[in-house]
Amino acid sequence: MSESMTDFARAVQDILTAGQRMDSRGWVPATAGNISRRLADGRIAITRSGGHKGFLQAADVITVDENGKPHRAEDKPSAETLLHCQIYRQDPTAGAVLHGHSVASTVLSMIEKTNALQLADYEVLKVFEGQTTHATTVPVPLFDNDQDIARLAREVEPAFGAMPAGYIIRGHGVYVWGKDMPTAMARLEGLEFLLACALERRNLGV
């Protein structure tokens, strides 16, 4: 087996494991969400369009180039592949990207009137890059949902470099990334925990 094939096989396993983990937490209902990992040769391994992320098989992972074009004509990537490609282009250290649709991210992003959710004073904030204390505030930018993904990407572009916890598309879901799949998953779990806390506090009126 060639080194590139070995790398792809590892990426497939990372993606399948991430899909199962996200499904177990209720973050990718029905066919929602997508998962990707950057390969050493610059290709991007990503879940194909459709398909339940909790029941992924190896054949459900395809490869695309840096512009989101599939390497095989018969493969159909999600339209949101462009947002994954944007993250890899903007952050050369990014090795994995996770996109989920949790209840907390969906509801909070629809009721929050400002352009960002502010997460403050939580110990779990230290899971995000550059955060060393709970005594801080981390903004999570909110962007309006748009079926024109290229246009949505242009809206997101200026925020790169200032969103260590990722971002949320209103009424849609979160985008989180990291240097590798374990880092990206830890950040997703941290963000989802904090969003659940924020939603609970609003329900309690505190």
mmCIF file of C-alpha atoms in Angstrom, residues 55-150:
data_model
loop_
_atom_site.group_PDB
_atom_site.id
_atom_site.type_symbol
_atom_site.label_atom_id
_atom_site.label_comp_id
_atom_site.label_asym_id
_atom_site.label_seq_id
_atom_site.Cartn_x
_atom_site.Cartn_y
_atom_site.Cartn_z
ATOM 1 C CA PHE A 55 -23.649 4.938 9.662
ATOM 2 C CA LEU A 56 -20.827 5.957 7.363
ATOM 3 C CA GLN A 57 -18.945 3.352 5.363
ATOM 4 C CA ALA A 58 -15.536 3.774 3.730
ATOM 5 C CA ALA A 59 -17.239 4.326 0.356
ATOM 6 C CA ASP A 60 -18.999 7.382 1.813
ATOM 7 C CA VAL A 61 -15.685 9.272 1.992
ATOM 8 C CA ILE A 62 -14.373 10.880 -1.194
ATOM 9 C CA THR A 63 -11.502 13.231 -2.028
ATOM 10 C CA VAL A 64 -11.633 16.733 -3.479
ATOM 11 C CA ASP A 65 -9.011 19.275 -4.431
ATOM 12 C CA GLU A 66 -8.423 22.603 -2.705
ATOM 13 C CA ASN A 67 -11.273 24.137 -4.698
ATOM 14 C CA GLY A 68 -13.764 21.421 -3.773
ATOM 15 C CA LYS A 69 -13.675 19.596 -7.105
ATOM 16 C CA PRO A 70 -13.972 15.808 -6.724
ATOM 17 C CA HIS A 71 -11.121 13.721 -8.099
ATOM 18 C CA ARG A 72 -13.625 11.258 -9.583
ATOM 19 C CA ALA A 73 -16.425 12.546 -11.789
ATOM 20 C CA GLU A 74 -18.948 10.155 -10.261
ATOM 21 C CA ASP A 75 -18.401 11.492 -6.723
ATOM 22 C CA LYS A 76 -20.768 14.168 -5.409
ATOM 23 C CA PRO A 77 -19.462 16.296 -2.528
ATOM 24 C CA SER A 78 -21.757 18.442 -0.419
ATOM 25 C CA ALA A 79 -22.158 22.023 -1.597
ATOM 26 C CA GLU A 80 -20.752 23.008 1.804
ATOM 27 C CA THR A 81 -17.438 21.444 0.808
ATOM 28 C CA LEU A 82 -16.440 24.982 -0.204
ATOM 29 C CA LEU A 83 -16.592 26.045 3.466
ATOM 30 C CA HIS A 84 -14.219 23.221 4.409
ATOM 31 C CA CYS A 85 -11.852 24.231 1.620
ATOM 32 C CA GLN A 86 -11.969 27.819 2.834
ATOM 33 C CA ILE A 87 -10.924 26.795 6.340
ATOM 34 C CA TYR A 88 -7.975 24.772 5.045
ATOM 35 C CA ARG A 89 -6.938 27.661 2.816
ATOM 36 C CA GLN A 90 -7.209 30.265 5.576
ATOM 37 C CA ASP A 91 -5.581 28.147 8.288
ATOM 38 C CA PRO A 92 -2.582 26.144 7.025
ATOM 39 C CA THR A 93 -2.414 24.343 10.399
ATOM 40 C CA ALA A 94 -5.962 22.967 10.085
ATOM 41 C CA GLY A 95 -6.020 19.207 9.605
ATOM 42 C CA ALA A 96 -9.689 18.409 10.239
ATOM 43 C CA VAL A 97 -13.052 20.202 10.018
ATOM 44 C CA LEU A 98 -16.325 19.218 11.676
ATOM 45 C CA HIS A 99 -19.768 20.591 10.863
ATOM 46 C CA GLY A 100 -22.769 19.647 12.993
ATOM 47 C CA HIS A 101 -26.409 20.638 13.557
ATOM 48 C CA SER A 102 -27.108 20.515 17.281
ATOM 49 C CA VAL A 103 -30.277 21.781 18.939
ATOM 50 C CA ALA A 104 -28.324 24.326 21.003
ATOM 51 C CA SER A 105 -26.444 25.834 18.051
ATOM 52 C CA THR A 106 -29.600 25.971 15.943
ATOM 53 C CA VAL A 107 -31.836 27.583 18.561
ATOM 54 C CA LEU A 108 -29.310 30.027 20.019
ATOM 55 C CA SER A 109 -28.228 31.263 16.605
ATOM 56 C CA MET A 110 -31.853 31.941 15.657
ATOM 57 C CA ILE A 111 -32.730 33.926 18.786
ATOM 58 C CA GLU A 112 -29.473 35.851 19.256
ATOM 59 C CA LYS A 113 -29.872 39.307 17.690
ATOM 60 C CA THR A 114 -26.211 40.346 17.689
ATOM 61 C CA ASN A 115 -23.567 39.067 15.276
ATOM 62 C CA ALA A 116 -21.899 36.769 17.802
ATOM 63 C CA LEU A 117 -22.572 34.632 20.849
ATOM 64 C CA GLN A 118 -20.354 35.612 23.781
ATOM 65 C CA LEU A 119 -19.090 32.724 25.928
ATOM 66 C CA ALA A 120 -17.542 33.944 29.180
ATOM 67 C CA ASP A 121 -16.101 32.608 32.439
ATOM 68 C CA TYR A 122 -16.369 28.901 31.652
ATOM 69 C CA GLU A 123 -13.476 26.567 32.482
ATOM 70 C CA VAL A 124 -14.049 24.673 29.237
ATOM 71 C CA LEU A 125 -13.066 27.773 27.236
ATOM 72 C CA LYS A 126 -9.483 26.583 27.661
ATOM 73 C CA VAL A 127 -10.079 23.917 25.013
ATOM 74 C CA PHE A 128 -9.851 26.633 22.357
ATOM 75 C CA GLU A 129 -6.532 27.747 20.945
ATOM 76 C CA GLY A 130 -4.944 30.657 22.798
ATOM 77 C CA GLN A 131 -7.199 30.450 25.851
ATOM 78 C CA THR A 132 -5.388 29.862 29.146
ATOM 79 C CA THR A 133 -7.961 30.907 31.746
ATOM 80 C CA HIS A 134 -11.675 30.744 32.444
ATOM 81 C CA ALA A 135 -11.632 34.494 33.088
ATOM 82 C CA THR A 136 -12.101 35.445 29.463
ATOM 83 C CA THR A 137 -14.761 35.934 26.801
ATOM 84 C CA VAL A 138 -14.684 34.070 23.505
ATOM 85 C CA PRO A 139 -16.966 35.286 20.706
ATOM 86 C CA VAL A 140 -18.562 32.792 18.337
ATOM 87 C CA PRO A 141 -19.480 34.686 15.151
ATOM 88 C CA LEU A 142 -22.940 34.191 13.636
ATOM 89 C CA PHE A 143 -23.553 34.319 9.897
ATOM 90 C CA ASP A 144 -26.914 34.304 8.157
ATOM 91 C CA ASN A 145 -27.746 31.078 6.365
ATOM 92 C CA ASP A 146 -27.434 31.215 2.591
ATOM 93 C CA GLN A 147 -27.955 28.497 -0.015
ATOM 94 C CA ASP A 148 -25.374 30.291 -2.166
ATOM 95 C CA ILE A 149 -22.313 28.778 -0.459
ATOM 96 C CA ALA A 150 -19.796 30.857 -2.388
#
